[in-house]
Short mmCIF file of C-alpha atoms in Angstrom, two decimals:
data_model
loop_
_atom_site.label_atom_id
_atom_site.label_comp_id
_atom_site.label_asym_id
_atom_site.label_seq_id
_atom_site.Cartn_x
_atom_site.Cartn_y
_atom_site.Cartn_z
CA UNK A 593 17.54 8.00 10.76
CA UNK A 594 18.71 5.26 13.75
CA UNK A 595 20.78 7.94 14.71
CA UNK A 596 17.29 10.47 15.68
CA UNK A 597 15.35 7.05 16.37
CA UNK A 598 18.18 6.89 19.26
CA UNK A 599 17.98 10.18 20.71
CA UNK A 600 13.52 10.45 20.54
CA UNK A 601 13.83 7.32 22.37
CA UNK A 602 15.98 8.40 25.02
CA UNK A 603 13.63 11.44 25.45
CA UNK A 604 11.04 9.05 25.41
CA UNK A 605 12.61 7.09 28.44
CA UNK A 606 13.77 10.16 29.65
CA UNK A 607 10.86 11.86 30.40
CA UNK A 608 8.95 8.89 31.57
CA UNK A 609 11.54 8.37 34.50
CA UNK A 610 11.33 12.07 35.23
CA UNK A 611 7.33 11.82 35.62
CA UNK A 612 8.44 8.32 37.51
CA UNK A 613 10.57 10.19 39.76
CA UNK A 614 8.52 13.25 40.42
CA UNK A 615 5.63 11.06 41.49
CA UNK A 616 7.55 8.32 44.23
CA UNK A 617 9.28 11.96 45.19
CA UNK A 618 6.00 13.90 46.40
CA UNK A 619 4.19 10.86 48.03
CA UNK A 620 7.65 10.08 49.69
CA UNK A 621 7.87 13.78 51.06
CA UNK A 622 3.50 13.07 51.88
CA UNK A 623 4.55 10.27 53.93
CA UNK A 624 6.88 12.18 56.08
CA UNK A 625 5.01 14.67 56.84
CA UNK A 626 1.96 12.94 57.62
CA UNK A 627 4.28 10.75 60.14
CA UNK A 628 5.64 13.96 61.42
CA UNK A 629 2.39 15.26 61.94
CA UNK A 630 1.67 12.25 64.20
CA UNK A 631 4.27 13.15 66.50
CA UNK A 632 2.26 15.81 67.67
CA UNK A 633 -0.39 13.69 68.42
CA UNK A 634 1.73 11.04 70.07
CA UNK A 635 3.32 13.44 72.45
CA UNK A 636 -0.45 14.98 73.56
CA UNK A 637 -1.70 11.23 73.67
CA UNK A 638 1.27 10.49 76.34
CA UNK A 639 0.62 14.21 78.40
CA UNK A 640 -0.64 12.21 81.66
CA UNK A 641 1.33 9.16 81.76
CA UNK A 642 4.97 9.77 80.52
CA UNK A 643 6.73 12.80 81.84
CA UNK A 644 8.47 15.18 78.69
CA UNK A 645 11.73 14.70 80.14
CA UNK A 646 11.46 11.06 80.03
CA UNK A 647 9.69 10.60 76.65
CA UNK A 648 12.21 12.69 74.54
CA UNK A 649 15.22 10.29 76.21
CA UNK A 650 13.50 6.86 75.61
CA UNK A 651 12.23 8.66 71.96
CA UNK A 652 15.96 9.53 70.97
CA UNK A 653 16.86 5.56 72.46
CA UNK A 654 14.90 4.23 70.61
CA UNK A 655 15.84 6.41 67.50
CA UNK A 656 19.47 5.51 67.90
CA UNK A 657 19.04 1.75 67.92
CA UNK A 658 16.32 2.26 64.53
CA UNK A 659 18.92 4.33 62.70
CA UNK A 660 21.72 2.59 63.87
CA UNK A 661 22.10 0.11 61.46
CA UNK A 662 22.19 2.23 58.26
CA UNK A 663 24.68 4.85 59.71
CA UNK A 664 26.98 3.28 61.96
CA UNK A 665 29.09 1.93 59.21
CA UNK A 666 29.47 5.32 57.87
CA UNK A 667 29.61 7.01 61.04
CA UNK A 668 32.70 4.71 62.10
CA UNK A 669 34.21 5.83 58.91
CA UNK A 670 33.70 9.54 59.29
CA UNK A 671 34.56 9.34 62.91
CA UNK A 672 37.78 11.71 62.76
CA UNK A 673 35.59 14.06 60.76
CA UNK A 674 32.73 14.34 63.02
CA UNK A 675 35.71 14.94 66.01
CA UNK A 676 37.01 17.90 63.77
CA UNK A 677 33.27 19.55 63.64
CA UNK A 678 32.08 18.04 67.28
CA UNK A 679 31.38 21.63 68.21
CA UNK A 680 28.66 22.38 65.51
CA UNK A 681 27.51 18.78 65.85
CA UNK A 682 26.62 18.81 69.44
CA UNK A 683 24.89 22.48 68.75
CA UNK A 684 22.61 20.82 66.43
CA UNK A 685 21.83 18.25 68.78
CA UNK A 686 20.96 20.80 71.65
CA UNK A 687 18.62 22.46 69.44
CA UNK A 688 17.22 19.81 67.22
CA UNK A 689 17.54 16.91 69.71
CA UNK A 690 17.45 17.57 73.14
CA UNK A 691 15.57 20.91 73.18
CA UNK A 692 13.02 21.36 70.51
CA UNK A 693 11.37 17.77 71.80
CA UNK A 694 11.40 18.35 75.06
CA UNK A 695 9.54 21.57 74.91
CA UNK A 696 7.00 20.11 72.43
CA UNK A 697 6.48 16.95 75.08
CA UNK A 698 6.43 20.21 77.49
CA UNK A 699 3.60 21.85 75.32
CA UNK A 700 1.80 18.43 74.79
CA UNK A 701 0.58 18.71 79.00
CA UNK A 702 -1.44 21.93 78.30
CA UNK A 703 -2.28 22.49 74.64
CA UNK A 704 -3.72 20.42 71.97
CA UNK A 705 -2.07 18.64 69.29
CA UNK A 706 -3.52 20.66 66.77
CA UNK A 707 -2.33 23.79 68.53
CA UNK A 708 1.14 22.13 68.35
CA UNK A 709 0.88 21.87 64.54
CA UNK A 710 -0.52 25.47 63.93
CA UNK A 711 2.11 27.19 65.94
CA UNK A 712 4.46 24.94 64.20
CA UNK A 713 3.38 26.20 60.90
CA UNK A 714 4.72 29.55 61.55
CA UNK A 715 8.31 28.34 61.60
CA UNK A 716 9.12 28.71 57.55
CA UNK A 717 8.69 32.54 58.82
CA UNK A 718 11.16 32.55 61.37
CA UNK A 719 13.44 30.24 59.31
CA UNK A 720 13.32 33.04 56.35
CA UNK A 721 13.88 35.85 58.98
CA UNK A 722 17.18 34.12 59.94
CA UNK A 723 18.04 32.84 56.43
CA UNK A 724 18.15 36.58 55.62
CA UNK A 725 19.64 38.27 58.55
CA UNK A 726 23.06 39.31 57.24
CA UNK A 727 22.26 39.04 53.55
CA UNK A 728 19.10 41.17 52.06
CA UNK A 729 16.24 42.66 53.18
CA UNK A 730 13.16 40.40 53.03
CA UNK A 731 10.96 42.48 51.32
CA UNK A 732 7.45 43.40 51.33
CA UNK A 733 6.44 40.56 50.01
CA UNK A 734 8.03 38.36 52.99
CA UNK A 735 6.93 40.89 55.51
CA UNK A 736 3.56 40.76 54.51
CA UNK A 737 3.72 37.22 54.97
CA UNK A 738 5.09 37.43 58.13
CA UNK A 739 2.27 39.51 59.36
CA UNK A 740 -0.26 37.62 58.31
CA UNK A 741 1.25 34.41 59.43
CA UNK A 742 1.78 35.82 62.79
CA UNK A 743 -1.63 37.38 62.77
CA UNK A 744 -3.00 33.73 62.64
CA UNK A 745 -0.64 32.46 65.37
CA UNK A 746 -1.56 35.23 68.04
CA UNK A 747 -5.30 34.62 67.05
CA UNK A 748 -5.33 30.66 67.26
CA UNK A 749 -3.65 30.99 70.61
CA UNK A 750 -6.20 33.90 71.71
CA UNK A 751 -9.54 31.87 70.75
CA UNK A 752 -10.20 34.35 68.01
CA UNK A 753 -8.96 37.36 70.07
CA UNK A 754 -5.17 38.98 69.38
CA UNK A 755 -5.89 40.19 73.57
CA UNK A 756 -4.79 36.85 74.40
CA UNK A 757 -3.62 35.23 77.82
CA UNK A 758 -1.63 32.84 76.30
CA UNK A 759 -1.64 29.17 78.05
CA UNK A 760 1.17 27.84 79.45
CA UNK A 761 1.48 24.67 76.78
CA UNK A 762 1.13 27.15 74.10
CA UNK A 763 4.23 29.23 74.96
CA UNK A 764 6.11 25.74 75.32
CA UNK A 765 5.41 25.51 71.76
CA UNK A 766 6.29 28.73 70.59
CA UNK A 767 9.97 28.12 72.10
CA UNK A 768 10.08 25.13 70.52
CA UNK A 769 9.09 26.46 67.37
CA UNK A 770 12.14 28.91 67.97
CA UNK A 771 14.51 26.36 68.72
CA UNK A 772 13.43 24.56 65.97
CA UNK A 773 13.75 27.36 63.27
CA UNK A 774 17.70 27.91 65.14
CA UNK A 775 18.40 24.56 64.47
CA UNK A 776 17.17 24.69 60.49
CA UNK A 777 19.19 27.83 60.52
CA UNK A 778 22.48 25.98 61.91
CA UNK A 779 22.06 23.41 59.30
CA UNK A 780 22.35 25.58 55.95
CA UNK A 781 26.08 25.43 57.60
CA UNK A 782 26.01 21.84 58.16
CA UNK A 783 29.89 20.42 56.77
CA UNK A 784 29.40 18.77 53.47
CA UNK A 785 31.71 16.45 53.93
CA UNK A 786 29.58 14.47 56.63
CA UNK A 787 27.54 12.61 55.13
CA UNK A 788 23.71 13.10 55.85
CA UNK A 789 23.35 9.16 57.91
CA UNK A 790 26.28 9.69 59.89
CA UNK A 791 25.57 13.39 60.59
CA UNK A 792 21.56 12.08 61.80
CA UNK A 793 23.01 9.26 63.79
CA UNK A 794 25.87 11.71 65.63
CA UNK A 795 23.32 14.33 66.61
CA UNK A 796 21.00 11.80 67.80
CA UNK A 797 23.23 9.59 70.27
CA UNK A 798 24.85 13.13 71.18
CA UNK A 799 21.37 14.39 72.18
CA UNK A 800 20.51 11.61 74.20
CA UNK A 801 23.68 11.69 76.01
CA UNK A 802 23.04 15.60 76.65
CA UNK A 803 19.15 14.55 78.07
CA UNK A 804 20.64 11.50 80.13
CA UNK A 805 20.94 14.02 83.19
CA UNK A 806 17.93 15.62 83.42
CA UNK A 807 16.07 12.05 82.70
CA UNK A 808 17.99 10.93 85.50
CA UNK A 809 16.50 13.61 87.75
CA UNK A 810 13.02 13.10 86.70
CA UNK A 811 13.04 9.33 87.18
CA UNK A 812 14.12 9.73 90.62
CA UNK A 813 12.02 13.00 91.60
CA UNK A 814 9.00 11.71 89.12
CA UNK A 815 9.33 7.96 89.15
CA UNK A 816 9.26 6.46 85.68
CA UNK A 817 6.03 4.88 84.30
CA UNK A 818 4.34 2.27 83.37
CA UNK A 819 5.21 -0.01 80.23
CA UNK A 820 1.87 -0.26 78.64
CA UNK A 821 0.75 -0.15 74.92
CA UNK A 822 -0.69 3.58 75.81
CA UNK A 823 3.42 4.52 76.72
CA UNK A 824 5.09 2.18 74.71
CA UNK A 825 3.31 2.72 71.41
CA UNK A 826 3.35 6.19 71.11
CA UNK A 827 7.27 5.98 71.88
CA UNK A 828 8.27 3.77 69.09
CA UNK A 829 5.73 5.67 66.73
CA UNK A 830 8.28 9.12 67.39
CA UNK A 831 11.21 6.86 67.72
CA UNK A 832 11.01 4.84 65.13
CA UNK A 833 8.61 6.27 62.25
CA UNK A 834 9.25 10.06 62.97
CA UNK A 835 12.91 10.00 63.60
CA UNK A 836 13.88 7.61 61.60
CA UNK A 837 11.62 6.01 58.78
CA UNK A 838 10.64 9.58 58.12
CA UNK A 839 13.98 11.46 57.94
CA UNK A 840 15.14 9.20 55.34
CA UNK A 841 11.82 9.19 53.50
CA UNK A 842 12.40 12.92 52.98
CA UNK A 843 15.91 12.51 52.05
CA UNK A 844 14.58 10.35 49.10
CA UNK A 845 12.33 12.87 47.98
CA UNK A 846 14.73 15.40 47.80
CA UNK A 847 17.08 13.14 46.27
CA UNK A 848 14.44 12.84 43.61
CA UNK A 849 12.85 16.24 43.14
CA UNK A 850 14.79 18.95 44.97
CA UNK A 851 14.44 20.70 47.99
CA UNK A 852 11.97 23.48 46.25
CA UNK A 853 9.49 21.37 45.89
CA UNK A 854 9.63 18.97 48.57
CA UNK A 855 9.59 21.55 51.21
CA UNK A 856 5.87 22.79 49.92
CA UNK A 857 4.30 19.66 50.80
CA UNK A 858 5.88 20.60 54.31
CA UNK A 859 3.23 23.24 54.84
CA UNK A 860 0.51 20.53 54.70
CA UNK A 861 1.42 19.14 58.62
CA UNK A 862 -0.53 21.72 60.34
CA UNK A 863 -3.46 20.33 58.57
CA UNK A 864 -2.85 16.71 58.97
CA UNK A 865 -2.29 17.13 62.13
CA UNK A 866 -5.45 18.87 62.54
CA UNK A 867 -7.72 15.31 61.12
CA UNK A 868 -5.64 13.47 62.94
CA UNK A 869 -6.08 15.04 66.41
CA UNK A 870 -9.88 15.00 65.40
CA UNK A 871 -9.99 11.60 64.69
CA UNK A 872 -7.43 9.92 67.15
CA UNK A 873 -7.77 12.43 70.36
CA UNK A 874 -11.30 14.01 69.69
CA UNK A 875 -9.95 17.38 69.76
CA UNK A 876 -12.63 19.25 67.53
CA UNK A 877 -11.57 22.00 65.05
CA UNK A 878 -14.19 24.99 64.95
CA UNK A 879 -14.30 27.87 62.54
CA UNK A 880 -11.37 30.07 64.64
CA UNK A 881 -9.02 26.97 64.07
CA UNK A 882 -10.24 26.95 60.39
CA UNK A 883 -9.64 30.46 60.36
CA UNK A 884 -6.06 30.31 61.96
CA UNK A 885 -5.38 27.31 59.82
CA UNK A 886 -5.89 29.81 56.41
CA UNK A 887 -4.02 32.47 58.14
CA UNK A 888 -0.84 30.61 59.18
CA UNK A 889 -0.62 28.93 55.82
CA UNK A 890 -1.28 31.74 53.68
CA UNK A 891 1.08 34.07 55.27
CA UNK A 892 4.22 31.07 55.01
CA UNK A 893 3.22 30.44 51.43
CA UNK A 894 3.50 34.51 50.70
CA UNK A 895 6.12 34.83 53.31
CA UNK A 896 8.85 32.03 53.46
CA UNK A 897 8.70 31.55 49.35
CA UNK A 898 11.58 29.17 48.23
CA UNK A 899 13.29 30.32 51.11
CA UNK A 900 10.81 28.96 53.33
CA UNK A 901 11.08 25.45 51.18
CA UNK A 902 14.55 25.40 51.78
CA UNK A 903 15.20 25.82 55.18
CA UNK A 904 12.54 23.18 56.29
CA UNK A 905 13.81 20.64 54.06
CA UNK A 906 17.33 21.80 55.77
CA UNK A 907 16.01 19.87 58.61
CA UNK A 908 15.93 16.50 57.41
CA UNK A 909 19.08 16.47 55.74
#
């Protein structure tokens, strides 16, 4: 009898640290995206007084000295590892560092942060598309979703119309949105043996190294700006919260409840970024947005599946 006493109370226990577990994991993976979805926001709030080129360097600065001091211990120890794979290293940093935030700071001068997010939303799509390239078709199922997805895209960047002259910030985006979805791709191929801190902290000094240049042109053509709360505070918001606090937030989650289901809650950042461009910027959502909003989410929930899941949580790992 102390022998099943034993083993209901361990179930007991058991179960309640599962349920423990499951819950700090989903309002971990909330909190990222919600600070992820601010990012958006941040780079439309600095579209007439920071120039892209210059807010993606002093973002990625300020990154590097946030994460610093809970990688560079393992980075120093991994150092002859991360040589061995620079070449895949620095790829990811093109694409997840120096590229894909440039071109969203790009899109931020002529499209609205809740644009940003939509557009965004459609990446799980594009992620699937490459996840499968190679190994099986996707399916009706996934093409459907596709469709529709897309479908939403063409009409949120139309105003309701899929005969669309498509604005200059929203075509920024859409590259971005590509870059971002090569990037996930790249990192289902990311060497196990690096370990996630050390792999973050590589990509993100190499990406600011690989940005130094062109910031170097824009200060001198451009001029820099003008160190005020407005600048500053938006740049420690994405340097700080969204590429660092936020990276490892999602780690934890994933730690806690797998990728599957952390990666849902990624599908809710088109709509937080939507109330938060409403109630930070002003930017007003009408009934096409709403529309678009369904649209794009619908088709990546039918589309992307647990493939979809996977390869955005592949970013943050």
């Amino acid at each position: 009898m102390a022998v099943l006493d034993r083993i209901r109370s361990s179930g007991a226990t058991d179960a309640q640290t599962a349920r423990r577990d499951s819950a700090a994991g989903l309002l971990l993976a909330a909190a990222a995206t919600v600070v992820w979805s601010g990012s958006f926001v941040a780079s439309r709030a600095l579209h007439d007084s920071v120039p892209p080129v210059q807010a993606a360097f002093w973002r990625w600065i300020v990154a590097v000295v946030a994460v610093a001091p809970f990688a560079i211990r393992q980075t120093w120890r991994q150092r002859t590892l991360i040589r061995r794979r620079l070449g895949f290293v620095a790829l990811a940093a093109l694409l997840g560092v120096t590229v894909y935030n440039t071109l969203v700071n790009q899109a931020g001068l002529s499209t609205s942060a809740g644009k940003m997010g939509m557009i965004m939303a459609a990446s799980p799509v594009v992620m699937a598309v490459y996840e499968r390239l190679g190994d099986r078709r996707l399916g009706a199922r996934r093409t459907v979703g596709m469709a529709v997805a897309c479908t939403g895209v063409l009409l949120l960047v139309g105003g309701g119309s899929l005969a669309t002259d498509f604005a200059p910030g929203d075509l920024w985006m859409f590259a971005a949105m590509l870059s971002f979805a090569s990037y996930s791709a790249l990192l289902r191929r990311r060497p196990t043996e690096i370990g996630g801190p050390a792999f973050l902290f590589a990509t993100f000094v190499l990406g600011a190294l690989m940005l130094a240049p062109a910031f170097a042109i824009s200060a001198a053509v451009q001029g820099g700006f003008e160190p005020t709360t407005a600048t500053v505070g938006p740049l420690l918001y994405v340097g700080v919260l969204s590429s660092a606090v936020a990276f490892f937030a999602w780690n934890k989650a994933v730690a806690l409840i797998g990728a599957a289901r952390t990666g849902v809650v990624y599908y809710l950042q088109p709509v937080c970024v939507a109330g938060l461009s409403a109630v930070l910027l002003g930017e007003s959502t009408g009934p096409v947005e709403l529309l678009c909003l369904v649209l794009i989410i619908g088709g990546v929930a039918l589309g992307a599946g647990r493939a979809g899941s996977a390869a955005a949580d592949n970013v943050r790992t």
